[in-house]
Each structure stands twice: as structure tokens, then as C-alpha cells.
Tab-separated table of C-alpha atoms in Angstrom:
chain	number	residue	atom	x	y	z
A	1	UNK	CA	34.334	11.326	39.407
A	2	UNK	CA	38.243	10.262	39.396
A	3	UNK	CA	40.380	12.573	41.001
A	4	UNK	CA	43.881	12.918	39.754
A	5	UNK	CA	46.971	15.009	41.548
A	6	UNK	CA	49.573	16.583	39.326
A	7	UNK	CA	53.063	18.232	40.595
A	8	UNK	CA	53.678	21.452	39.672
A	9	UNK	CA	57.406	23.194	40.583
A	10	UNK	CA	56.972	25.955	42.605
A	11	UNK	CA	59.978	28.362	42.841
A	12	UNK	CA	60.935	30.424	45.888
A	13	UNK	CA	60.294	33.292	43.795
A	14	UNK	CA	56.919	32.451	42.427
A	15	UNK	CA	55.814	32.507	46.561
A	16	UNK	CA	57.415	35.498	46.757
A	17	UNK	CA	55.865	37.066	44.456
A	18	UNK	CA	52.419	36.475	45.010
A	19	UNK	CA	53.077	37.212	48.674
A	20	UNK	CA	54.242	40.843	47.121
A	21	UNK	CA	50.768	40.523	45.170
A	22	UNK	CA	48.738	39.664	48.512
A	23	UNK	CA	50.761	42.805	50.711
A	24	UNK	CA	50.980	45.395	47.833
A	25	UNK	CA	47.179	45.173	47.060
A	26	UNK	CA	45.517	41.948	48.219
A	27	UNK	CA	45.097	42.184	51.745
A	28	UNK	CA	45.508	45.506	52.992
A	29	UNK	CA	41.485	45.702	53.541
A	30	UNK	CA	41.634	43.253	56.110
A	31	UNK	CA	45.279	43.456	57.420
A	32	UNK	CA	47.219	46.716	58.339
A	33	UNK	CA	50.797	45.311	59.248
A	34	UNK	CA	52.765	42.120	59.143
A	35	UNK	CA	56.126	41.632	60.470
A	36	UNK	CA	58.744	38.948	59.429
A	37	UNK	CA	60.542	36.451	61.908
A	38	UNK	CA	63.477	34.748	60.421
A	39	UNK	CA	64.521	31.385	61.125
A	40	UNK	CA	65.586	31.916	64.807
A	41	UNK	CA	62.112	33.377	65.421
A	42	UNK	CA	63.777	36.775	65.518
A	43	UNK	CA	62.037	39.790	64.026
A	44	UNK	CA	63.701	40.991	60.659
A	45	UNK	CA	63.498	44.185	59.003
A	46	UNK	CA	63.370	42.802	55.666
A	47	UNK	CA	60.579	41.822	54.166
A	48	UNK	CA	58.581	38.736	52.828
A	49	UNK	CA	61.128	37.542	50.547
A	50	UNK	CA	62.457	34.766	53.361
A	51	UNK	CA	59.360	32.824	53.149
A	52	UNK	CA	60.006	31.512	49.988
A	53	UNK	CA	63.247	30.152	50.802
A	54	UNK	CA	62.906	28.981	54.293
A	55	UNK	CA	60.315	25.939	56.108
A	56	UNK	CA	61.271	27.929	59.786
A	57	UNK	CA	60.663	31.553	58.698
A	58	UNK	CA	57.035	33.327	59.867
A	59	UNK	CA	55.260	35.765	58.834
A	60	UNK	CA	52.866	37.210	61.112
A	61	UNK	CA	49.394	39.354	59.781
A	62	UNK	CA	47.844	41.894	62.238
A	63	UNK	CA	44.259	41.993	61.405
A	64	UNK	CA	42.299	45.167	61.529
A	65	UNK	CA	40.061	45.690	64.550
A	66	UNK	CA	40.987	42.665	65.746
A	67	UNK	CA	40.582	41.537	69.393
A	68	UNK	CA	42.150	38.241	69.439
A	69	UNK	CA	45.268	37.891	71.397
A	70	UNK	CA	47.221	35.721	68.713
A	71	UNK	CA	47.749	37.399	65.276
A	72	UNK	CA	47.920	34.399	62.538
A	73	UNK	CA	50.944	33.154	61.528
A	74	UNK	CA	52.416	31.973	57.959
A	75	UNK	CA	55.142	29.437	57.035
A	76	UNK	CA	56.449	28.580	54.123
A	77	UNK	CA	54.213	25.148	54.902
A	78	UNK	CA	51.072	27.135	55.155
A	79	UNK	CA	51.665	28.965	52.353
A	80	UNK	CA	51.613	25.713	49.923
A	81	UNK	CA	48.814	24.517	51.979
A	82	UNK	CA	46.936	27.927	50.882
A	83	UNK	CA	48.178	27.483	47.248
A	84	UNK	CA	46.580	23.520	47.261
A	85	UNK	CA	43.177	25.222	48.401
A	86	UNK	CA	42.652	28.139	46.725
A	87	UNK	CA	43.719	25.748	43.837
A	88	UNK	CA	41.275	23.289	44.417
A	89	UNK	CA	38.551	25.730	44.104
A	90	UNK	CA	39.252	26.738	40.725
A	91	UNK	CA	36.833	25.034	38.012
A	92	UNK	CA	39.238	25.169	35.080
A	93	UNK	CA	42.464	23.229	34.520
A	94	UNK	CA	45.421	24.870	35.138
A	95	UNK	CA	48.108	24.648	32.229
A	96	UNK	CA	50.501	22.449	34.087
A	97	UNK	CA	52.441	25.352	35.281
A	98	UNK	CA	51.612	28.503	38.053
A	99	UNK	CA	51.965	31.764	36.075
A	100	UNK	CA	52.606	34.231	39.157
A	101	UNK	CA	51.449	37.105	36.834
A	102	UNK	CA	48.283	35.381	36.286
A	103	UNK	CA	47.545	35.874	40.065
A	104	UNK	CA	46.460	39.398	40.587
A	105	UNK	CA	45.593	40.905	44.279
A	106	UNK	CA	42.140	39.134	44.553
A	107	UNK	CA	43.660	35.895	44.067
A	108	UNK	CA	46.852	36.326	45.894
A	109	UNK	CA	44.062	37.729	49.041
A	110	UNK	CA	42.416	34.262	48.938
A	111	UNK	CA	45.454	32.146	48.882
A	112	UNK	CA	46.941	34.239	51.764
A	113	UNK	CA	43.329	33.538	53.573
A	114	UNK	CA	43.090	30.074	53.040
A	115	UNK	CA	46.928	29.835	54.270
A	116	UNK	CA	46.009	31.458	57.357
A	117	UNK	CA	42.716	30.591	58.349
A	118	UNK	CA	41.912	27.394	56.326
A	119	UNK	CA	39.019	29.471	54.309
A	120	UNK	CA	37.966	32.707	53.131
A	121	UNK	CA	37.238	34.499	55.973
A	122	UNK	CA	37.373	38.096	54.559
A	123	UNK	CA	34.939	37.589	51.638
């Protein structure tokens, strides 16, 4: 088999909007809070939108029933990371182009998983 890479342009937006996808309905069975740490590793009120235009901004996912003593943390990095695996286990061929409202919560849950965790941990 030949294995072939293609760029696709990602906007800010697009990441922010599945990450509204993943909070609003994805992951709230596994996660009950996040909080948002802005480039000076400050928390923020506001919400997700900064990690789709910032590399230094974090969000941080509090897992439900939990007992680790680190909650996992997502950059901007991580994110795309997610994105190239959850991609890569797709069997069809994607039309050159991410359609954000082809993502729905289930899909935006297992990119936010593989982001944080490196695999589907909540399946």
C-alpha cells in the first residue's frame, strides 16, 4: 500500500468550532468542567475560542470521577495532533477540505480524546 499526505487549511475557526461541538454535546459524559488558560498560563473567563488562535493557550478537561492528580491538558498543538488521528482512522477519503458541520458531537468527542490521551479512552 502507498501512503500519500495531503494539506488541508485549517482555520482558527474551524478548531473552534468543533471544540464548541466536543463541549456543547461531545464530551460532557466523560468531562464535567474545563477551564481556559491564556497565553501567560493565566486562567480566563472566556471560553474555548483562544485555542484556535494561539500555540501557548491551554485548555484543561476535568474528568468525571477522576482520581488522578493532573487533569489533561490541550494546546492548540494537540488539538491538530487529535485532528491527524481521528483522521487517520476514517476509511473514506475526505473531499480535500474539513467541513466543521460535517463533525457532529461523536466525532468532535473522539478528536478531543485522541488530542488528549493519544486514543479513545472513553469508548
Amino acid at each position: 500500500m502507498t501512503l500519500i499526505t495531503l494539506k488541508i487549511e485549517l482555520p482558527p475557526q474551524d478548531i473552534n468550532d468543533i471544540l464548541c461541538t466536543a463541549i456543547e454535546g461531545g464530551i460532557n459524559y466523560w468531562c464535567d468542567q474545563y477551564e481556559v488558560l491564556n497565553d501567560d498560563n493565566q486562567k480566563v473567563d472566556y471560553a474555548w475560542e483562544v485555542i484556535g488562535f494561539s500555540d501557548k493557550a491551554q485548555l484543561v478537561f476535568f474528568e468525571n470521577e477522576s482520581d488522578a492528580d493532573t487533569a489533561p491538558t490541550m494546546t492548540r498543538i494537540s488539538f491538530l495532533i487529535g485532528l491527524q488521528k481521528w483522521l487517520d482512522s476514517k476509511e473514506w477519503i475526505w473531499p480535500f477540505s474539513i467541513d466543521t458541520g460535517d463533525i457532529d458531537a461523536g466525532d468532535a468527542d473522539c478528536i478531543v480524546q485522541y488530542a488528549l490521551f493519544g486514543e479513545l479512552k472513553y469508548c
